[in-house]
PDB file of C-alpha atoms and ligand atoms in Angstrom:
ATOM      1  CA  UNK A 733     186.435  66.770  79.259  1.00 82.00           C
ATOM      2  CA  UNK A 734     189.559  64.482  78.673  1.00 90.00           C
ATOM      3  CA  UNK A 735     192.687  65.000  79.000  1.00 95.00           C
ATOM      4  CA  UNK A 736     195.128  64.075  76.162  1.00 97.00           C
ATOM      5  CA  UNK A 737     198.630  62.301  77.583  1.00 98.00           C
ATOM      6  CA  UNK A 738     201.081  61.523  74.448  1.00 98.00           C
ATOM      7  CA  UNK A 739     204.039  60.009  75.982  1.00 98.00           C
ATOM      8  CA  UNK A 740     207.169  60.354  73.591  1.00 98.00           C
ATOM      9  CA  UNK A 741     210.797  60.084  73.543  1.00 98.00           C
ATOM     10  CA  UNK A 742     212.760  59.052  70.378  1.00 97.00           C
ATOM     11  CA  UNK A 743     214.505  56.487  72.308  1.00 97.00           C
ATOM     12  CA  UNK A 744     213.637  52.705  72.753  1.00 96.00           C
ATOM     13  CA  UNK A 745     213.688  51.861  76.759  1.00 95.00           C
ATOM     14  CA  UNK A 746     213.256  55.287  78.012  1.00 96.00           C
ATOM     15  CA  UNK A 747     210.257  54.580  80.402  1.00 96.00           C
ATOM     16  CA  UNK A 748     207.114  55.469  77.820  1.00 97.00           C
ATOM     17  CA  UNK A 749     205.263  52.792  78.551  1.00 95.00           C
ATOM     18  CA  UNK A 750     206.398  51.891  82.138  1.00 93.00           C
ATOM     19  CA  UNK A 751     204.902  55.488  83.013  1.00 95.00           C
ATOM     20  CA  UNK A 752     202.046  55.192  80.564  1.00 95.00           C
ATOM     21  CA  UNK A 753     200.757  52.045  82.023  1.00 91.00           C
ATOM     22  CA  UNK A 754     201.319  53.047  85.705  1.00 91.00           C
ATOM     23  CA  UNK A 755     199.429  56.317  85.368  1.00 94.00           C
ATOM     24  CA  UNK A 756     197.028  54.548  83.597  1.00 92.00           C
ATOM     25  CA  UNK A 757     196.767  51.893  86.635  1.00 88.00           C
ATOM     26  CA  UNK A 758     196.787  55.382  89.365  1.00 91.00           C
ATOM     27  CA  UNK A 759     193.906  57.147  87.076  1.00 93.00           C
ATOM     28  CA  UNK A 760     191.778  54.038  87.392  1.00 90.00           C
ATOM     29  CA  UNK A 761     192.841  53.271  90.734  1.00 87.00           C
ATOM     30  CA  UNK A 762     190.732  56.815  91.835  1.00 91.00           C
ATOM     31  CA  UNK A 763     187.877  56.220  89.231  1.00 91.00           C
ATOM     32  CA  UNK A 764     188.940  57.691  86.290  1.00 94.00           C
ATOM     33  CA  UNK A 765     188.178  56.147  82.980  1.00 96.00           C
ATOM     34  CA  UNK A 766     191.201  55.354  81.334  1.00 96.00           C
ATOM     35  CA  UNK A 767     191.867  54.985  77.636  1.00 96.00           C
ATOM     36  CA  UNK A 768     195.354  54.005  77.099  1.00 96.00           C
ATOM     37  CA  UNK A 769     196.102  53.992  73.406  1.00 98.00           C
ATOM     38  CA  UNK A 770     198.612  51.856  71.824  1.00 98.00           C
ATOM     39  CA  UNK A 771     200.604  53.486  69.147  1.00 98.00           C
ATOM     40  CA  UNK A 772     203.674  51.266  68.548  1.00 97.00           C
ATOM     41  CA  UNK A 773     203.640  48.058  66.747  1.00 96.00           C
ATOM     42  CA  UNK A 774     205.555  46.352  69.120  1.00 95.00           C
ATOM     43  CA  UNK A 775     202.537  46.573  70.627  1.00 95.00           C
ATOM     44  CA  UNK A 776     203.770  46.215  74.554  1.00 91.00           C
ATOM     45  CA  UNK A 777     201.287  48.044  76.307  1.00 91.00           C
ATOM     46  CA  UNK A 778     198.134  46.303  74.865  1.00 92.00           C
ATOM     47  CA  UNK A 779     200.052  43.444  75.547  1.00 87.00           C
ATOM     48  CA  UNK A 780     200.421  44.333  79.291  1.00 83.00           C
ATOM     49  CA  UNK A 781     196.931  45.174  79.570  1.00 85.00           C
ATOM     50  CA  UNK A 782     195.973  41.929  77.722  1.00 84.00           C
ATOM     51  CA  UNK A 783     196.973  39.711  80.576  1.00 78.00           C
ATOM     52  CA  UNK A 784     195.895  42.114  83.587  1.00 72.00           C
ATOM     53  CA  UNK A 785     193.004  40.507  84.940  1.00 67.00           C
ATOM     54  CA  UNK A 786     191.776  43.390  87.186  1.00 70.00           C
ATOM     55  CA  UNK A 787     191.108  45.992  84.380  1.00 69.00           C
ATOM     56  CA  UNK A 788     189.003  48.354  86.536  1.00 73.00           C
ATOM     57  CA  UNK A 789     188.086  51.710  84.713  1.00 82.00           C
ATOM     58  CA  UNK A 790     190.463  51.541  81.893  1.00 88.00           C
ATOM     59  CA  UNK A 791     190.661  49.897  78.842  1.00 92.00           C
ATOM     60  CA  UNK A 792     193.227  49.509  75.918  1.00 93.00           C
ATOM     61  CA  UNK A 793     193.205  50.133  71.969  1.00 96.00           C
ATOM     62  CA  UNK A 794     195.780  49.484  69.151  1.00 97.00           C
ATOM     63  CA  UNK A 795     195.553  52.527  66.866  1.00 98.00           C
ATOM     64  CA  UNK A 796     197.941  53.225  64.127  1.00 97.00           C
ATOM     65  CA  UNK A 797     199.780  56.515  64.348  1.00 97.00           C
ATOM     66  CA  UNK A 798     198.117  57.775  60.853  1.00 96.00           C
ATOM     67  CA  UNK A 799     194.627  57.522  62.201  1.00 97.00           C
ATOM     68  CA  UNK A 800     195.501  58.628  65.626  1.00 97.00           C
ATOM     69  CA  UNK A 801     194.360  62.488  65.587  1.00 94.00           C
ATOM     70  CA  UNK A 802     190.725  61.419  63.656  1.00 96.00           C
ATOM     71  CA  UNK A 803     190.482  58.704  66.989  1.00 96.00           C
ATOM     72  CA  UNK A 804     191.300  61.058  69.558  1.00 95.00           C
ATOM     73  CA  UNK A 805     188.760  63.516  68.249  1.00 93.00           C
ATOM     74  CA  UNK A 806     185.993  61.063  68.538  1.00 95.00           C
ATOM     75  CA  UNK A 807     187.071  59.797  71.706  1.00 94.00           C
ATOM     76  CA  UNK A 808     187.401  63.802  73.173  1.00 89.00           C
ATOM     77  CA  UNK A 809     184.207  64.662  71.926  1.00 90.00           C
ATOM     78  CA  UNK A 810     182.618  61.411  72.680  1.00 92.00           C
ATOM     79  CA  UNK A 811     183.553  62.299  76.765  1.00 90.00           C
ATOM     80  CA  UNK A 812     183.622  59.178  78.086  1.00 95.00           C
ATOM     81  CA  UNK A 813     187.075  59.386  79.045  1.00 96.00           C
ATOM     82  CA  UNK A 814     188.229  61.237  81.419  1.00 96.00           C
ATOM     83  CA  UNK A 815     192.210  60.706  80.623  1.00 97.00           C
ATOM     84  CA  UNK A 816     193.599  59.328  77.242  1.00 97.00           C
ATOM     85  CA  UNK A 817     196.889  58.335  77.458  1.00 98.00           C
ATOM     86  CA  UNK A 818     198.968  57.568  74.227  1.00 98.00           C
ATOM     87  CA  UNK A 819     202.134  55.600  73.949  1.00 98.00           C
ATOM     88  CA  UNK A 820     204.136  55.812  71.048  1.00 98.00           C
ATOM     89  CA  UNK A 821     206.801  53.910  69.061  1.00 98.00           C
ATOM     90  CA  UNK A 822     210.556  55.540  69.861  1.00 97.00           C
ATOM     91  CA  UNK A 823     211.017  56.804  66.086  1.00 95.00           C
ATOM     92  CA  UNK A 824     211.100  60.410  66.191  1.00 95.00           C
ATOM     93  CA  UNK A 825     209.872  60.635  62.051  1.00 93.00           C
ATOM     94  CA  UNK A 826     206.511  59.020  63.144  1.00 94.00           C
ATOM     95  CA  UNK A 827     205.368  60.160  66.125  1.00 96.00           C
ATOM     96  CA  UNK A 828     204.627  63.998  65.165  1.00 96.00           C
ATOM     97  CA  UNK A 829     200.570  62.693  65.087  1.00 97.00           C
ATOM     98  CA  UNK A 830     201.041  62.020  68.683  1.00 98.00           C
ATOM     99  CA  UNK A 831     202.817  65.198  69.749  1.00 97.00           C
ATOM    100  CA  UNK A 832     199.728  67.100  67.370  1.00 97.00           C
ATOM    101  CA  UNK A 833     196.750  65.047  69.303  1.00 96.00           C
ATOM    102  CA  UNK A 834     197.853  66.088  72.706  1.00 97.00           C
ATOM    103  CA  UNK A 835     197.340  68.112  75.732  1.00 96.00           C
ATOM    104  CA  UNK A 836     200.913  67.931  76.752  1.00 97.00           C
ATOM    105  CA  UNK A 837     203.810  65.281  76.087  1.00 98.00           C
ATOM    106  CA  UNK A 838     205.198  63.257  78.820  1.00 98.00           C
ATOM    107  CA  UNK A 839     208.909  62.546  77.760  1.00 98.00           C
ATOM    108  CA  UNK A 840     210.569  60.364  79.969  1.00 98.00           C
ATOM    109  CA  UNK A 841     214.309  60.460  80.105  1.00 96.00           C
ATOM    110  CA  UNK A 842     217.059  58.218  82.033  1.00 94.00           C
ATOM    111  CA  UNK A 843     220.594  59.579  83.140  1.00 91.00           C
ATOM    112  CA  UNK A 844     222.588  58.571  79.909  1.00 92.00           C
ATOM    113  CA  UNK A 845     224.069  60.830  77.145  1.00 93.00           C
ATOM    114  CA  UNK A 846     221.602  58.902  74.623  1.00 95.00           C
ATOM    115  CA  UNK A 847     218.927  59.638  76.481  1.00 95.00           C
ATOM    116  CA  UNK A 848     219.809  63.437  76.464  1.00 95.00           C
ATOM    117  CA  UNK A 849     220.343  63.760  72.890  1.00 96.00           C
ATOM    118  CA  UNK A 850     217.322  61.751  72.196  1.00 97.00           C
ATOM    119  CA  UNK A 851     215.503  64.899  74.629  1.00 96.00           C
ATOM    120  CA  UNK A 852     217.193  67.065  72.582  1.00 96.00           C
ATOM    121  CA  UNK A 853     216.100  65.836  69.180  1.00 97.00           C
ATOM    122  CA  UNK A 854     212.316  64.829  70.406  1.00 97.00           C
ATOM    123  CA  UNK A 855     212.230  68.022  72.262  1.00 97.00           C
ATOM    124  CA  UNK A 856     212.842  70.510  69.017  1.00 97.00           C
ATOM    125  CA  UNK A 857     210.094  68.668  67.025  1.00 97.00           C
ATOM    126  CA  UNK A 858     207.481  69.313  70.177  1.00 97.00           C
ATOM    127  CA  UNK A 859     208.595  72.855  70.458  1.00 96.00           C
ATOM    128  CA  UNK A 860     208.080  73.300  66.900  1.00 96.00           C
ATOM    129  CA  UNK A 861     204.788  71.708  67.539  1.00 96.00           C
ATOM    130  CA  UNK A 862     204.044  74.385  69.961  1.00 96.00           C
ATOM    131  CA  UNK A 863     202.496  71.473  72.968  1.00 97.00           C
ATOM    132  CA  UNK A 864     203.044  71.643  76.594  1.00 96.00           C
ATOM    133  CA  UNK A 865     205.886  69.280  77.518  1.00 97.00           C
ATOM    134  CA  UNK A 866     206.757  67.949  81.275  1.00 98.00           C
ATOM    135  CA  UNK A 867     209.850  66.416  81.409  1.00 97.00           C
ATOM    136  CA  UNK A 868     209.962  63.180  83.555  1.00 98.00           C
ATOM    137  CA  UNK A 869     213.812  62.375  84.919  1.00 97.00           C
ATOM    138  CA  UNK A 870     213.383  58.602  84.975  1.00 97.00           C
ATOM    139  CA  UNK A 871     215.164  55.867  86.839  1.00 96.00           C
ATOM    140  CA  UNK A 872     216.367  58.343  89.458  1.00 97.00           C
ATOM    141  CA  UNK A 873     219.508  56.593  91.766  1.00 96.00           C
ATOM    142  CA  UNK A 874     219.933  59.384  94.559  1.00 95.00           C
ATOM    143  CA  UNK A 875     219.238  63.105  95.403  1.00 94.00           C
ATOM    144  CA  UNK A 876     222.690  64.254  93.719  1.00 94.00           C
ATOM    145  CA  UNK A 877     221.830  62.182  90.626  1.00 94.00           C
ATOM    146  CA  UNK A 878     218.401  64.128  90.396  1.00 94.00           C
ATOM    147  CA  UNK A 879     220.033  67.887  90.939  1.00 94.00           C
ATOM    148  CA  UNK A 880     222.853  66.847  87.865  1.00 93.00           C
ATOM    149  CA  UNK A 881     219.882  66.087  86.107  1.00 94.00           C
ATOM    150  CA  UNK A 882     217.295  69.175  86.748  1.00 94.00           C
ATOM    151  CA  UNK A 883     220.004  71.287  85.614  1.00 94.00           C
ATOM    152  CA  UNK A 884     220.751  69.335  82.590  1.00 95.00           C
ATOM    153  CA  UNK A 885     217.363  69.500  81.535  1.00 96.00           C
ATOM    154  CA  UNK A 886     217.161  72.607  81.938  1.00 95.00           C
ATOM    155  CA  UNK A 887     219.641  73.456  80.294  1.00 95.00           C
ATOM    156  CA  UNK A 888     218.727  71.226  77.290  1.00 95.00           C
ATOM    157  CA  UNK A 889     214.991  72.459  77.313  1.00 95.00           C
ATOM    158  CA  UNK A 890     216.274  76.385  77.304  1.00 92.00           C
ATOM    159  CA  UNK A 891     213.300  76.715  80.463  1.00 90.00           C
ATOM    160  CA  UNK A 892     210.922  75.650  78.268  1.00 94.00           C
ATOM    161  CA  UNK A 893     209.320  72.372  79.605  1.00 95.00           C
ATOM    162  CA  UNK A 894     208.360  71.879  83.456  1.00 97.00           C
ATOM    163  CA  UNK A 895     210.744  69.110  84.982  1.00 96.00           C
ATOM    164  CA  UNK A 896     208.974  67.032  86.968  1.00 97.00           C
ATOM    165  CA  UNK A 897     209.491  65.465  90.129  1.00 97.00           C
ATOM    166  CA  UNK A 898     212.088  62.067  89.406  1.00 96.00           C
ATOM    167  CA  UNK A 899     210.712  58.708  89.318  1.00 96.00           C
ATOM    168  CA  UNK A 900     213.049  56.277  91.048  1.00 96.00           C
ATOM    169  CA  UNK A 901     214.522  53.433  89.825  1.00 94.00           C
ATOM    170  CA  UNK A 902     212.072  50.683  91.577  1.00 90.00           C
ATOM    171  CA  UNK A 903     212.173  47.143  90.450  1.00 81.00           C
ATOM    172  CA  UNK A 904     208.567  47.255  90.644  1.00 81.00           C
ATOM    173  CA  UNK A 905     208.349  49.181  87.512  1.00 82.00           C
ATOM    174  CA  UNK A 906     209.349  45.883  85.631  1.00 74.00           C
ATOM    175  CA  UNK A 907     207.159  43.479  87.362  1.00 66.00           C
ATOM    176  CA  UNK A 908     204.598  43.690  84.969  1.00 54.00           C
ATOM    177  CA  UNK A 909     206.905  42.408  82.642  1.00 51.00           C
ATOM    178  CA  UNK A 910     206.036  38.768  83.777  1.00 50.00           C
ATOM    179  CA  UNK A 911     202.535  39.649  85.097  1.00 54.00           C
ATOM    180  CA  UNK A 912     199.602  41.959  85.293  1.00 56.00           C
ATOM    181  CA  UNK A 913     200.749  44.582  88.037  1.00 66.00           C
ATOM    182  CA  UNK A 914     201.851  48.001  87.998  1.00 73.00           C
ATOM    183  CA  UNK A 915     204.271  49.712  90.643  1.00 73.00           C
ATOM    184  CA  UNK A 916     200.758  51.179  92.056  1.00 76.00           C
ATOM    185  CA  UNK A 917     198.966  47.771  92.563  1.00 75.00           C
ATOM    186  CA  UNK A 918     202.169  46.328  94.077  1.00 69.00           C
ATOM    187  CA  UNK A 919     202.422  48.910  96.992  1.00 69.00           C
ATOM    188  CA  UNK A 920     199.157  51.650  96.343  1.00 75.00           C
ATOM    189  CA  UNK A 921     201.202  53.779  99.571  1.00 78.00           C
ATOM    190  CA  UNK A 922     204.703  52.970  98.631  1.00 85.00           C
ATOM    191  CA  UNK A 923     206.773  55.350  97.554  1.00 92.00           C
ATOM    192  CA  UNK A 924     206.554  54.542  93.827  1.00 90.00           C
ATOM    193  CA  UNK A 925     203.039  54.336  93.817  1.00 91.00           C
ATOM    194  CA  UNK A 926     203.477  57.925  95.307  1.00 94.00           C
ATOM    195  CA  UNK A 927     205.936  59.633  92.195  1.00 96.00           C
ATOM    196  CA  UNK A 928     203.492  57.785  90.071  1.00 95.00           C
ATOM    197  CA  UNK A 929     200.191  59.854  91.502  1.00 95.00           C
ATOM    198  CA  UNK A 930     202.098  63.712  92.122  1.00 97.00           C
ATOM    199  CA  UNK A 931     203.131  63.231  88.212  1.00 98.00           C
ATOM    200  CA  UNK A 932     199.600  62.444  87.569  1.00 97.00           C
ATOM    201  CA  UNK A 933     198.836  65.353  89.365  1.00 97.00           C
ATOM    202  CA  UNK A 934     201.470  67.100  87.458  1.00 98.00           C
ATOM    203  CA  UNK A 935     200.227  66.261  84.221  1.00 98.00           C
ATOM    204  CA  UNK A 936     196.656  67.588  84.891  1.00 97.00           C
ATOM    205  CA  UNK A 937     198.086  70.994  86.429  1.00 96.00           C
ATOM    206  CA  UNK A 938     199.793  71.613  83.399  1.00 96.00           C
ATOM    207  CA  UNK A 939     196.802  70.478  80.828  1.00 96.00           C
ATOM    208  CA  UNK A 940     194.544  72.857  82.924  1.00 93.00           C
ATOM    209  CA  UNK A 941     196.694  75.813  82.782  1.00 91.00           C
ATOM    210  CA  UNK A 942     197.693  75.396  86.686  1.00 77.00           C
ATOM    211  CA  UNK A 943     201.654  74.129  85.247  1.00 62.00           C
ATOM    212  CA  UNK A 944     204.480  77.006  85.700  1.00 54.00           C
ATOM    213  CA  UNK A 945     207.222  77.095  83.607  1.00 44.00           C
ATOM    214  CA  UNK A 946     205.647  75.948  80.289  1.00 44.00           C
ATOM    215  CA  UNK A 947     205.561  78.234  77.433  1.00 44.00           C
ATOM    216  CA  UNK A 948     206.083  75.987  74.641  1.00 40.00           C
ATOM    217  CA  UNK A 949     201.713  75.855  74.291  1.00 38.00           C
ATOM    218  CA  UNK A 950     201.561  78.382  71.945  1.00 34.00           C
ATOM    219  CA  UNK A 951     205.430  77.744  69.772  1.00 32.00           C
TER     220      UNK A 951
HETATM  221  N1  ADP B1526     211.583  53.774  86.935  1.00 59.77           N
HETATM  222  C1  ADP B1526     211.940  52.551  86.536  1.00 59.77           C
HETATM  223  N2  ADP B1526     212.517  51.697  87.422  1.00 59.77           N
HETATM  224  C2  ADP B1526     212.891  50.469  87.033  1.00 59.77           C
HETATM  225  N3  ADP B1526     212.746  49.983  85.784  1.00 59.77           N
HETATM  226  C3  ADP B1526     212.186  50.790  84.870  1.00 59.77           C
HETATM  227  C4  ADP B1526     211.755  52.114  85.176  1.00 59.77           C
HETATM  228  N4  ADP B1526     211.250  52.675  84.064  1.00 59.77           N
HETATM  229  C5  ADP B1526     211.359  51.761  83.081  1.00 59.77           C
HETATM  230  N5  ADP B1526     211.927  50.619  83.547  1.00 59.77           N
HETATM  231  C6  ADP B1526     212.243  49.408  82.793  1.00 59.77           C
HETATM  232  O1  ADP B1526     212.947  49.786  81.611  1.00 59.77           O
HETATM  233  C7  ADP B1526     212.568  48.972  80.505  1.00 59.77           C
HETATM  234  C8  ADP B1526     212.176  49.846  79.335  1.00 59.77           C
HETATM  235  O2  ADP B1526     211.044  50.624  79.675  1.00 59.77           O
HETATM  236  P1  ADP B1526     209.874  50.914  78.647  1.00 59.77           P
HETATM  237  O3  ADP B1526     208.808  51.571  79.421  1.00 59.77           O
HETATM  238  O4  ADP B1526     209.524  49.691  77.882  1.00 59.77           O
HETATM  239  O5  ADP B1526     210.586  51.973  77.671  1.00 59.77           O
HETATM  240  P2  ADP B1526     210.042  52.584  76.289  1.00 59.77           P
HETATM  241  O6  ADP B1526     208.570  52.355  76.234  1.00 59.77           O
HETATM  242  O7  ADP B1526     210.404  54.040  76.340  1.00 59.77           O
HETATM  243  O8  ADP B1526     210.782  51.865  75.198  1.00 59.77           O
HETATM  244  C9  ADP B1526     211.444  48.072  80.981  1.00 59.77           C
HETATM  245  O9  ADP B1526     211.977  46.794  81.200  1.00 59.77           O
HETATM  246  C10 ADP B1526     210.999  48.684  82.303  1.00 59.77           C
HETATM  247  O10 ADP B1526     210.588  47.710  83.213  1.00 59.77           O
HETATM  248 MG1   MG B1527     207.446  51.354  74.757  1.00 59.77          MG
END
């Protein structure tokens, strides 16, 4: 059966795609088929995986957000995927057919007062929604940085999303900005290829019921 990733935050630069295409690269990296699914027009992860020569197990579709939840349901029932991973434009009005589609939400979200209130805002419509959500602190400086923020998320999700374990902030992540590599191809046992594979992990304990601390599922 696949697994159904949407990765959502109403705020441009957060880390959706970064993390979409990395766990992408990790999935396929262990011989999962990938589908990575292309929901904003700016179009930067098809891009991405446009000029990546070594494609392995996953490929890449442009779908627009108002046909998304008939796709998925082909795709799910299809089964050739084992993990479908959506990435979505950073406007909160349009991405509720993402958030619907899912297994759980991935919202990555950097230190920064925007970035909270854009949790905040993104986070009410999921809960609404009634979908698992795993928080991902993103861009992580230093052990104190990550404790300020596990609390604030907390505190901003009212216990009701899992927090994840941080993902540092590793030039690597942006060196497939002028190439075809991911943080997991770069250095498959550095540390950043590491956070990259215990949030995939992560992400499937939660989407098969394994998760603690979610109890958004069901609104
Ligand atoms: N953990 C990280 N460490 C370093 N740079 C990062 C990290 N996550 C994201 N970035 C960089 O931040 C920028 C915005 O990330 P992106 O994934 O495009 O955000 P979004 O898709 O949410 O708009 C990119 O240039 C990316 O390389
Ligand atoms: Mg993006």
């Amino acid at each position: 059966m696949s697994i159904i990733i949407s990765c959502v935050i109403a705020k441009g630069g957060a880390g959706k795609t970064t993390l979409a295409f990395a766990l992408a690269m990790h999935w396929g990296a262990v011989g999962r088929r990938v589908l990575l699914i292309d929901c904003d027009p700016q179009g930067t992860l098809i891009n991405l995986f446009a000029v990546r020569e070594k494609k392995g197990s996953a490929e890449a579709i442009c779908v627009d957000l108002s046909r998304l939840e008939a796709r998925i349901k082909r795709e799910a029932a299809s089964d050739v995927y084992g993990v479908i991973i959506v990435d979505t434009p950073s406007t909160l009005r349009e991405i509720g057919p993402a958030i619907k589609a899912a297994d759980v939400v991935m919202m990555p979200s950097q230190p920064s007062g925007a970035d909270f209130f854009a949790f905040k805002r993104t986070f009410n419509v999921c809960l609404k929604i009634g979908i698992s959500i795993v928080v991902v602190p993103n861009r992580v400086k230093s052990r104190g940085q990550h404790e300020i923020l596990q609390r604030t998320f907390k505190a901003l999700s009212e216990g009701k999303a899992l927090i994840a374990e941080p993902i540092g902030d590793r030039v690597d992540h942006g060196s497939y900005t002028i190439g075809e590599l991911s943080i997991v191809d770069i250095g498959p046992s550095g540390k950043g290829a590491f956070e990259i594979a215990k949030l995939a992990q992560t992400l499937e304990e939660v989407v098969n019921g394994q998760g603690q601390g979610v109890e958004s599922r069901t609104g």
